[in-house]
Coordinates of N, CA and C in Angstrom, one line a residue:
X14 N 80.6 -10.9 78.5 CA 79.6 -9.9 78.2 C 78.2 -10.6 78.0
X15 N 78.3 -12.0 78.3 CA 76.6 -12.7 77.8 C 76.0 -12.3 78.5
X16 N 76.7 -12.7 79.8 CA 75.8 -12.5 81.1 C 75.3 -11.1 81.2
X17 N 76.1 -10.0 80.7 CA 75.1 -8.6 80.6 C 74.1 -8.7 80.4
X18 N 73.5 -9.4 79.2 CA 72.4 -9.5 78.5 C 71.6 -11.0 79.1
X19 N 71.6 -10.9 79.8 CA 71.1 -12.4 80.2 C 69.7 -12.0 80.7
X20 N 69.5 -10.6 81.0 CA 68.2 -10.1 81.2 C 67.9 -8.7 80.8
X21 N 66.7 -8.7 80.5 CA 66.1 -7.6 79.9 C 66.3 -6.0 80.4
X22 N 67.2 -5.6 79.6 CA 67.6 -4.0 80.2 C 66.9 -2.6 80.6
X23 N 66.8 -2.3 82.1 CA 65.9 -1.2 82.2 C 66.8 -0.1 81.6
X24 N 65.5 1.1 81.1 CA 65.8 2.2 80.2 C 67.4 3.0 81.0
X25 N 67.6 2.6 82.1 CA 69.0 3.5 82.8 C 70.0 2.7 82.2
X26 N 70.0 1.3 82.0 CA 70.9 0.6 81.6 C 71.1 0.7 80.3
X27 N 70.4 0.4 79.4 CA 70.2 0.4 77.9 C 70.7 1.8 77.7
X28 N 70.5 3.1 78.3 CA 71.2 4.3 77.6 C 72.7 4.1 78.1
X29 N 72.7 3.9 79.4 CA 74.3 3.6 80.1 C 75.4 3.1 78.5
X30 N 74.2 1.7 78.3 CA 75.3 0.9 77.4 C 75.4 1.5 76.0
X31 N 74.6 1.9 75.4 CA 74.3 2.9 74.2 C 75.9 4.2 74.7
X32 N 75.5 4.2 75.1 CA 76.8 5.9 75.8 C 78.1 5.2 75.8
X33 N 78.3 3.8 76.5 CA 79.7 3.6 76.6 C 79.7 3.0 75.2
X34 N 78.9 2.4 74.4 CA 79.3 1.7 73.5 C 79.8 2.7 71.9
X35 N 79.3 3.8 71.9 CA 79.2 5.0 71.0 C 80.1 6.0 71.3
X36 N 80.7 6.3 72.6 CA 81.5 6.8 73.1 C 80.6 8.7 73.3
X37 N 79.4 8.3 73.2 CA 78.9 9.6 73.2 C 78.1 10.1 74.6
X38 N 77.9 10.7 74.9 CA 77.7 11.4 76.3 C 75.5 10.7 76.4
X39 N 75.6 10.4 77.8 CA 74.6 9.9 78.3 C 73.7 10.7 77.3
X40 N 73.8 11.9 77.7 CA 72.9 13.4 77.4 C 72.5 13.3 75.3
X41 N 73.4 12.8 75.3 CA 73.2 13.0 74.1 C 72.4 11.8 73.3
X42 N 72.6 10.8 74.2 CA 71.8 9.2 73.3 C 70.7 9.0 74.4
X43 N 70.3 10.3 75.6 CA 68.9 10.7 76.0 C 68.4 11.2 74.8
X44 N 68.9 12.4 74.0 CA 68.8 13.0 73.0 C 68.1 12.5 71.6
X45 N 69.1 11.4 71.2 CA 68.5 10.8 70.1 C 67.1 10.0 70.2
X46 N 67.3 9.5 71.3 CA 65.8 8.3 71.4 C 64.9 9.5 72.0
X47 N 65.1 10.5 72.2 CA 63.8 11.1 72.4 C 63.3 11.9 71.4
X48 N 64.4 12.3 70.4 CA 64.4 12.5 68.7 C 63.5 11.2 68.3
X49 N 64.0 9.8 68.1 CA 63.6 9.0 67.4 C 61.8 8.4 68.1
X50 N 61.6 8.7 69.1 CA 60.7 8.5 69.9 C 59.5 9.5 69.2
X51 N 59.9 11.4 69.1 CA 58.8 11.6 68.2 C 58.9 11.4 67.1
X52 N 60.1 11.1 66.3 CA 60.0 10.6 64.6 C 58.6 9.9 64.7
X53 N 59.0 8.8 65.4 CA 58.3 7.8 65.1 C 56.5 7.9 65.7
X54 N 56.4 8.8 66.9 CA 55.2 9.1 67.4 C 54.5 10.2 65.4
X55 N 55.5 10.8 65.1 CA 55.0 11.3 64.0 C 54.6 11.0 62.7
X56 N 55.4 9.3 62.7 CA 54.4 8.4 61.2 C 53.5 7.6 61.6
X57 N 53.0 8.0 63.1 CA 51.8 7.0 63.5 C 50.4 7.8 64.0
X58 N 50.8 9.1 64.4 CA 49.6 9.9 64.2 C 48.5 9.3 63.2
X59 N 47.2 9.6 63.7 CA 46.2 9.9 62.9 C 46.3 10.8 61.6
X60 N 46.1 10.8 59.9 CA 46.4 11.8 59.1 C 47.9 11.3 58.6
X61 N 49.0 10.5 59.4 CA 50.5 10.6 59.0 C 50.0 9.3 58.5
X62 N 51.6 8.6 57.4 CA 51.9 7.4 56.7 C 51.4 6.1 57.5
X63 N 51.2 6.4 59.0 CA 50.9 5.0 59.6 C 51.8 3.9 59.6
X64 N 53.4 4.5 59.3 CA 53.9 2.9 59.2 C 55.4 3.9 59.4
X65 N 56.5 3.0 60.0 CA 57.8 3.7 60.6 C 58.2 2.4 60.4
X66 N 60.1 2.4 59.6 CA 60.5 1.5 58.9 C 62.2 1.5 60.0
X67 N 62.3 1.3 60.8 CA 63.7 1.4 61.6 C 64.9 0.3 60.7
X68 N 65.2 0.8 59.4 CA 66.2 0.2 58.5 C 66.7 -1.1 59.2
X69 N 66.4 -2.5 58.3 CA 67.0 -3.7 58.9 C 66.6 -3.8 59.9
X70 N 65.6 -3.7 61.2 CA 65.5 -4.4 62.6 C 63.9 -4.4 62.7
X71 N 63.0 -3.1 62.1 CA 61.6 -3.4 62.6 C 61.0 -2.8 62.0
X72 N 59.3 -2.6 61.8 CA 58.4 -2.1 61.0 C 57.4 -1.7 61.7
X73 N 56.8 -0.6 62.7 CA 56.2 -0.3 63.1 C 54.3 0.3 62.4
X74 N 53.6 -0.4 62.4 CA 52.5 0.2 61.8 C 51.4 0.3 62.6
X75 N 50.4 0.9 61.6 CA 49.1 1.0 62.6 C 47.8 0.0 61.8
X76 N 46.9 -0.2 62.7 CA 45.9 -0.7 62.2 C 44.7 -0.2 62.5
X77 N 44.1 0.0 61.8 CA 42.8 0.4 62.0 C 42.1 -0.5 61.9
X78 N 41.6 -1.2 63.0 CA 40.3 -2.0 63.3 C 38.6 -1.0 63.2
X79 N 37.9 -1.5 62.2 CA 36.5 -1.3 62.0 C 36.0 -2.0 63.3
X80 N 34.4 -0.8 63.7 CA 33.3 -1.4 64.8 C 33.1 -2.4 64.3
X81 N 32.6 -3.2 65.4 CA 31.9 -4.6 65.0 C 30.4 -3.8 65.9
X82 N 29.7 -4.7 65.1 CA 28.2 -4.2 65.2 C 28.0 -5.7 66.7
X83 N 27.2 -5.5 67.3 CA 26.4 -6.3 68.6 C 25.7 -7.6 67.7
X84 N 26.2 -8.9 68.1 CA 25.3 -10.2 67.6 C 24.9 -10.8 68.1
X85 N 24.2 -11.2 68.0 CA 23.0 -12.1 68.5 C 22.9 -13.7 68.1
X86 N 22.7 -14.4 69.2 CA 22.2 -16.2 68.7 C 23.7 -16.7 67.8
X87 N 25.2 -16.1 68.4 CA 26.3 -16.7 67.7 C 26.4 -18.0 68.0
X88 N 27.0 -19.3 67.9 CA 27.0 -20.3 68.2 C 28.4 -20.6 69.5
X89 N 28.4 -20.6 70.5 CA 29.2 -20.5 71.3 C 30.2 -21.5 71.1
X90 N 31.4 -21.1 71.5 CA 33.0 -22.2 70.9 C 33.4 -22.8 72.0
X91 N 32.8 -22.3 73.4 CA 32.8 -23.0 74.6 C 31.6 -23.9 75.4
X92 N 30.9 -24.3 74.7 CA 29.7 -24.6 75.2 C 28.6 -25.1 74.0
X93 N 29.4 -26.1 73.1 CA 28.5 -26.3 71.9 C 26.9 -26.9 71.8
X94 N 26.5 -26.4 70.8 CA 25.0 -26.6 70.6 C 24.5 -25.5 71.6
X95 N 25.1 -24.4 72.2 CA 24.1 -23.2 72.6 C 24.9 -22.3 71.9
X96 N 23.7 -20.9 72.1 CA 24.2 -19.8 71.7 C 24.5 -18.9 72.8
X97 N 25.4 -17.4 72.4 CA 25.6 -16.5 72.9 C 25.5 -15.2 72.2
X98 N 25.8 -14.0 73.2 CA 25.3 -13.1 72.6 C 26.5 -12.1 72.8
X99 N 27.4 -11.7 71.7 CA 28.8 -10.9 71.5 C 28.2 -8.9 71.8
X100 N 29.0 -8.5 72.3 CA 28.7 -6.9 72.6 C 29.3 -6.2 71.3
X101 N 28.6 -5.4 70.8 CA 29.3 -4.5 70.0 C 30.9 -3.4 70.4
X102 N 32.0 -3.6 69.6 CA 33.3 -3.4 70.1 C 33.4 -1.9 68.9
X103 N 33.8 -0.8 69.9 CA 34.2 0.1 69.0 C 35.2 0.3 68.0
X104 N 35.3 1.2 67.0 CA 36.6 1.4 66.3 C 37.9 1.3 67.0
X105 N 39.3 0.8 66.4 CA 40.2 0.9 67.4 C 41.1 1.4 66.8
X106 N 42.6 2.3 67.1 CA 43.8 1.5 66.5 C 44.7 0.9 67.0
X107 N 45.4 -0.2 66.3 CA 46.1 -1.0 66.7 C 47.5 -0.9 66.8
X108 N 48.8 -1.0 67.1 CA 50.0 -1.2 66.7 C 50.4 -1.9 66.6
X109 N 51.4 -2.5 65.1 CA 51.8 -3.9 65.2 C 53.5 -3.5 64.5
X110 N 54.0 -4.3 65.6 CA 55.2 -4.2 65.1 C 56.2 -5.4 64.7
X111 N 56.4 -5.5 63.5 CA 56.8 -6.5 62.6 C 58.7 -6.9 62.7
X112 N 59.2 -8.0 62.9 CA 60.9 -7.9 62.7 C 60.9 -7.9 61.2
X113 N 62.2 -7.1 61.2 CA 62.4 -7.2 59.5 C 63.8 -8.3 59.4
X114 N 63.8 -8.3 58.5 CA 65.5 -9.2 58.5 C 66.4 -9.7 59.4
X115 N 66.9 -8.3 59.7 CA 68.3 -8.1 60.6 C 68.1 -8.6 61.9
X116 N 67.0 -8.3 62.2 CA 66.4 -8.7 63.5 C 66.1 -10.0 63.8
X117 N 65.7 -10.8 62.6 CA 64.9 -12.1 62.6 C 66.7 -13.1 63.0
X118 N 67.4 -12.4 61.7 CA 68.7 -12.9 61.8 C 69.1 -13.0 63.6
X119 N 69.0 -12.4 64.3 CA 70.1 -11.7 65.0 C 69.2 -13.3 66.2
X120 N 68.7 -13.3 66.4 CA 67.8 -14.3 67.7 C 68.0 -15.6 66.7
X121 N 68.4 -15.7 65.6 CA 68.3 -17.5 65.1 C 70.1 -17.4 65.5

C-alpha cells in the first residue's frame, strides 16, 4: 500500500480511497467534503471567527494584512549603498494554514 501513496492524490482518487476505506458510497464522501468545504468557506468569510480548527491535523486562519503606504529613498538589499523606491501594496487577506499535532506526528 506505500506505493499508493508514493504520489500526490488527484481529487478522483482521494474520494475513490475515502469510499473504499469508510465503506460509504462515492456520493456520499462527495457529500461530506462539500459539507466540510462550506463549513469551513464559513469561518473564513469576512465578519465570521476567521479561524477553522480540523481537530488534531490543522488550523486554518485568516490574516489580514494592513496597506503599506508608497516609500521612498529605501536602502536597497540588492544593490548596496543605493536607494530604491517600494510601490504602495493594498490591504489583503491572507490564508495560513498551520499543522496541529496529529499531523506534525504523522510525516516525523
Amino acid at each position: 500500500m506505500s506505493n499508493f501513496y508514493s504520489a500526490p492524490l488527484s481529487k478522483t482518487q482521494m474520494l475513490n480511497a475515502i469510499s473504499e476505506q469508510t465503506s460509504l458510497s462515492r456520493k456520499d464522501v462527495t457529500a461530506v467534503m462539500d459539507s466540510l468545504s462550506s463549513v469551513i468557506e464559513g469561518h473564513l468569510r469576512p465578519g465570521a471567527a476567521g479561524v477553522f480548527k480540523m481537530p488534531g491535523l490543522m488550523k486554518i486562519s485568516v490574516v489580514d494584512k494592513p496597506a503599506a503606504p508608497a516609500r521612498y529613498g529605501v536602502p536597497n538589499p540588492f544593490q548596496p549603498g543605493t536607494t530604491m523606491d517600494v510601490a504602495a501594496k493594498p490591504a489583503s487577506r491572507r490564508i495560513k494554514v498551520s499543522a496541529m499535532k496529529n499531523l506534525k506526528a504523522m510525516a516525523g
